[in-house]
Amino acid sequence: AVIVSRDEALLDRIARHTGRRVVGLAVEWADETVVLRGQAPSFHVKQLATHAAREVLPGVPVRNAIQVTQTRH
């Protein structure tokens, strides 16, 4: 059996849930709050990351510090 850490499971779920569109995705812990970091192309992708984190860690406060880097074409 492969043992996966809580953070690895969280990173994997967020990556899959966002279609791997969060660049530099990282998870940090501040007291009992999980902090999401990275860069997303839209607010929608940022929101998807929050939903994924809450699925993996129900009841744990989530602070989404992912920056939205909208590019204009």
CSV table of N, CA and C in Angstrom, one decimal:
chain,number,residue,atom,x,y,z
A,1,ALA,N,0.8,-1.2,0.0
A,1,ALA,CA,0.0,0.0,0.0
A,1,ALA,C,0.9,1.2,0.0
A,2,VAL,N,0.4,2.2,-0.7
A,2,VAL,CA,1.2,3.5,-0.8
A,2,VAL,C,0.6,4.4,0.2
A,3,ILE,N,1.4,5.0,1.1
A,3,ILE,CA,1.0,5.9,2.1
A,3,ILE,C,1.1,7.3,1.5
A,4,VAL,N,0.0,8.1,1.5
A,4,VAL,CA,0.0,9.4,0.9
A,4,VAL,C,-0.3,10.4,2.1
A,5,SER,N,0.5,11.4,2.2
A,5,SER,CA,0.3,12.4,3.2
A,5,SER,C,-1.0,13.2,2.9
A,6,ARG,N,-1.5,13.8,4.0
A,6,ARG,CA,-2.7,14.7,3.9
A,6,ARG,C,-2.4,15.8,2.8
A,7,ASP,N,-1.2,16.4,2.9
A,7,ASP,CA,-0.9,17.5,1.9
A,7,ASP,C,-0.8,17.0,0.5
A,8,GLU,N,-0.2,15.8,0.3
A,8,GLU,CA,-0.1,15.2,-1.0
A,8,GLU,C,-1.5,14.9,-1.6
A,9,ALA,N,-2.4,14.4,-0.8
A,9,ALA,CA,-3.8,14.1,-1.2
A,9,ALA,C,-4.5,15.4,-1.5
A,10,LEU,N,-4.3,16.4,-0.8
A,10,LEU,CA,-4.9,17.7,-1.0
A,10,LEU,C,-4.4,18.3,-2.3
A,11,LEU,N,-3.1,18.3,-2.5
A,11,LEU,CA,-2.5,18.9,-3.7
A,11,LEU,C,-3.0,18.1,-5.0
A,12,ASP,N,-3.1,16.8,-4.8
A,12,ASP,CA,-3.6,16.0,-6.0
A,12,ASP,C,-5.0,16.3,-6.3
A,13,ARG,N,-5.9,16.4,-5.3
A,13,ARG,CA,-7.3,16.7,-5.5
A,13,ARG,C,-7.5,18.1,-6.1
A,14,ILE,N,-6.7,19.1,-5.6
A,14,ILE,CA,-6.9,20.4,-6.2
A,14,ILE,C,-6.4,20.4,-7.6
A,15,ALA,N,-5.3,19.8,-7.9
A,15,ALA,CA,-4.7,19.8,-9.3
A,15,ALA,C,-5.7,19.1,-10.2
A,16,ARG,N,-6.3,18.0,-9.8
A,16,ARG,CA,-7.3,17.3,-10.7
A,16,ARG,C,-8.6,18.2,-10.8
A,17,HIS,N,-9.0,18.8,-9.7
A,17,HIS,CA,-10.3,19.5,-9.7
A,17,HIS,C,-10.2,20.8,-10.6
A,18,THR,N,-9.0,21.4,-10.7
A,18,THR,CA,-8.8,22.6,-11.4
A,18,THR,C,-8.2,22.3,-12.8
A,19,GLY,N,-8.1,21.1,-13.2
A,19,GLY,CA,-7.5,20.8,-14.5
A,19,GLY,C,-6.0,21.2,-14.6
A,20,ARG,N,-5.4,21.1,-13.4
A,20,ARG,CA,-3.9,21.5,-13.3
A,20,ARG,C,-3.6,22.9,-13.8
A,21,ARG,N,-4.6,23.8,-13.6
A,21,ARG,CA,-4.4,25.2,-14.1
A,21,ARG,C,-3.9,26.1,-13.0
A,22,VAL,N,-3.6,25.6,-11.8
A,22,VAL,CA,-3.0,26.5,-10.8
A,22,VAL,C,-1.5,26.3,-10.8
A,23,VAL,N,-0.8,27.3,-11.2
A,23,VAL,CA,0.7,27.3,-11.3
A,23,VAL,C,1.3,27.5,-10.0
A,24,GLY,N,2.3,26.7,-9.7
A,24,GLY,CA,3.0,26.8,-8.4
A,24,GLY,C,2.2,26.5,-7.2
A,25,LEU,N,1.2,25.6,-7.3
A,25,LEU,CA,0.3,25.2,-6.3
A,25,LEU,C,1.1,24.7,-5.1
A,26,ALA,N,0.7,25.3,-3.9
A,26,ALA,CA,1.4,24.9,-2.6
A,26,ALA,C,0.3,25.0,-1.5
A,27,VAL,N,0.6,24.1,-0.5
A,27,VAL,CA,-0.3,24.1,0.7
A,27,VAL,C,0.5,24.4,1.9
A,28,GLU,N,0.0,25.3,2.7
A,28,GLU,CA,0.7,25.6,4.0
A,28,GLU,C,-0.3,25.5,5.1
A,29,TRP,N,0.2,25.4,6.3
A,29,TRP,CA,-0.7,25.4,7.5
A,29,TRP,C,-0.3,26.6,8.4
A,30,ALA,N,-1.4,27.3,8.8
A,30,ALA,CA,-1.2,28.4,9.7
A,30,ALA,C,-2.2,28.0,10.9
A,31,ASP,N,-1.6,27.6,12.0
A,31,ASP,CA,-2.4,27.1,13.1
A,31,ASP,C,-3.2,25.9,12.6
A,32,GLU,N,-4.5,26.0,12.6
A,32,GLU,CA,-5.4,24.9,12.1
A,32,GLU,C,-6.0,25.2,10.8
A,33,THR,N,-5.5,26.3,10.1
A,33,THR,CA,-6.1,26.7,8.9
A,33,THR,C,-5.2,26.3,7.7
A,34,VAL,N,-5.8,25.7,6.7
A,34,VAL,CA,-5.0,25.4,5.5
A,34,VAL,C,-4.9,26.6,4.6
A,35,VAL,N,-3.8,27.0,4.1
A,35,VAL,CA,-3.6,28.1,3.2
A,35,VAL,C,-3.1,27.6,1.8
A,36,LEU,N,-3.9,28.0,0.8
A,36,LEU,CA,-3.6,27.6,-0.6
A,36,LEU,C,-2.8,28.8,-1.2
A,37,ARG,N,-1.8,28.4,-1.9
A,37,ARG,CA,-1.0,29.4,-2.7
A,37,ARG,C,-0.7,29.0,-4.1
A,38,GLY,N,-0.5,29.9,-5.0
A,38,GLY,CA,-0.2,29.6,-6.4
A,38,GLY,C,-0.8,30.7,-7.2
A,39,GLN,N,-0.9,30.5,-8.5
A,39,GLN,CA,-1.4,31.4,-9.4
A,39,GLN,C,-2.4,30.7,-10.3
A,40,ALA,N,-3.6,31.3,-10.4
A,40,ALA,CA,-4.7,30.8,-11.3
A,40,ALA,C,-5.1,31.7,-12.4
A,41,PRO,N,-5.5,31.2,-13.5
A,41,PRO,CA,-5.9,32.1,-14.6
A,41,PRO,C,-7.2,32.8,-14.5
A,42,SER,N,-8.0,32.4,-13.5
A,42,SER,CA,-9.3,33.0,-13.3
A,42,SER,C,-9.8,32.8,-11.9
A,43,PHE,N,-10.8,33.6,-11.5
A,43,PHE,CA,-11.4,33.5,-10.2
A,43,PHE,C,-12.2,32.2,-10.1
A,44,HIS,N,-12.7,31.7,-11.2
A,44,HIS,CA,-13.4,30.4,-11.3
A,44,HIS,C,-12.5,29.3,-10.8
A,45,VAL,N,-11.2,29.2,-11.4
A,45,VAL,CA,-10.3,28.2,-11.1
A,45,VAL,C,-9.9,28.3,-9.6
A,46,LYS,N,-9.7,29.6,-9.1
A,46,LYS,CA,-9.4,29.8,-7.7
A,46,LYS,C,-10.5,29.2,-6.8
A,47,GLN,N,-11.8,29.4,-7.2
A,47,GLN,CA,-12.9,28.9,-6.4
A,47,GLN,C,-13.0,27.4,-6.5
A,48,LEU,N,-12.6,26.8,-7.6
A,48,LEU,CA,-12.5,25.3,-7.7
A,48,LEU,C,-11.5,24.7,-6.7
A,49,ALA,N,-10.4,25.5,-6.5
A,49,ALA,CA,-9.4,25.0,-5.6
A,49,ALA,C,-9.9,25.0,-4.2
A,50,THR,N,-10.7,26.0,-3.8
A,50,THR,CA,-11.3,26.1,-2.5
A,50,THR,C,-12.3,24.9,-2.3
A,51,HIS,N,-13.1,24.6,-3.3
A,51,HIS,CA,-14.1,23.5,-3.2
A,51,HIS,C,-13.3,22.2,-3.0
A,52,ALA,N,-12.3,22.0,-3.7
A,52,ALA,CA,-11.5,20.7,-3.6
A,52,ALA,C,-10.9,20.6,-2.3
A,53,ALA,N,-10.4,21.7,-1.7
A,53,ALA,CA,-9.8,21.6,-0.4
A,53,ALA,C,-10.8,21.3,0.7
A,54,ARG,N,-12.0,21.8,0.5
A,54,ARG,CA,-13.1,21.6,1.5
A,54,ARG,C,-13.6,20.1,1.4
A,55,GLU,N,-13.5,19.5,0.2
A,55,GLU,CA,-13.9,18.1,0.1
A,55,GLU,C,-12.9,17.2,0.8
A,56,VAL,N,-11.6,17.5,0.7
A,56,VAL,CA,-10.6,16.7,1.3
A,56,VAL,C,-10.5,16.9,2.8
A,57,LEU,N,-10.7,18.1,3.2
A,57,LEU,CA,-10.6,18.5,4.6
A,57,LEU,C,-11.9,19.1,5.2
A,58,PRO,N,-13.0,18.4,5.2
A,58,PRO,CA,-14.2,19.0,5.7
A,58,PRO,C,-14.1,19.5,7.1
A,59,GLY,N,-14.6,20.7,7.4
A,59,GLY,CA,-14.5,21.2,8.7
A,59,GLY,C,-13.2,22.0,9.0
A,60,VAL,N,-12.3,21.9,8.1
A,60,VAL,CA,-11.0,22.7,8.4
A,60,VAL,C,-11.1,24.0,7.7
A,61,PRO,N,-10.8,25.1,8.4
A,61,PRO,CA,-10.8,26.4,7.7
A,61,PRO,C,-9.8,26.5,6.5
A,62,VAL,N,-10.3,27.0,5.4
A,62,VAL,CA,-9.5,27.2,4.2
A,62,VAL,C,-9.3,28.7,3.9
A,63,ARG,N,-8.0,29.1,3.8
A,63,ARG,CA,-7.7,30.4,3.3
A,63,ARG,C,-7.1,30.3,2.0
A,64,ASN,N,-7.8,30.8,1.0
A,64,ASN,CA,-7.3,30.7,-0.4
A,64,ASN,C,-6.5,32.0,-0.8
A,65,ALA,N,-5.2,31.9,-0.7
A,65,ALA,CA,-4.3,33.0,-1.1
A,65,ALA,C,-3.8,32.8,-2.5
A,66,ILE,N,-4.4,32.0,-3.3
A,66,ILE,CA,-4.1,31.9,-4.7
A,66,ILE,C,-4.3,33.2,-5.4
A,67,GLN,N,-3.3,33.7,-6.2
A,67,GLN,CA,-3.5,34.9,-6.9
A,67,GLN,C,-4.1,34.6,-8.3
A,68,VAL,N,-5.0,35.5,-8.7
A,68,VAL,CA,-5.6,35.4,-10.1
A,68,VAL,C,-4.8,36.3,-11.0
A,69,THR,N,-4.2,35.6,-12.0
A,69,THR,CA,-3.4,36.3,-13.0
A,69,THR,C,-4.1,36.3,-14.4
A,70,GLN,N,-5.1,37.1,-14.5
A,70,GLN,CA,-5.9,37.2,-15.7
A,70,GLN,C,-5.0,37.9,-16.8
A,71,THR,N,-5.0,37.2,-17.9
A,71,THR,CA,-4.2,37.8,-19.1
A,71,THR,C,-5.2,38.2,-20.1
A,72,ARG,N,-5.0,39.3,-20.7
A,72,ARG,CA,-5.9,39.8,-21.7
A,72,ARG,C,-5.3,39.5,-23.1
A,73,HIS,N,-6.2,38.9,-23.9
A,73,HIS,CA,-5.7,38.6,-25.3
A,73,HIS,C,-6.3,39.5,-26.3
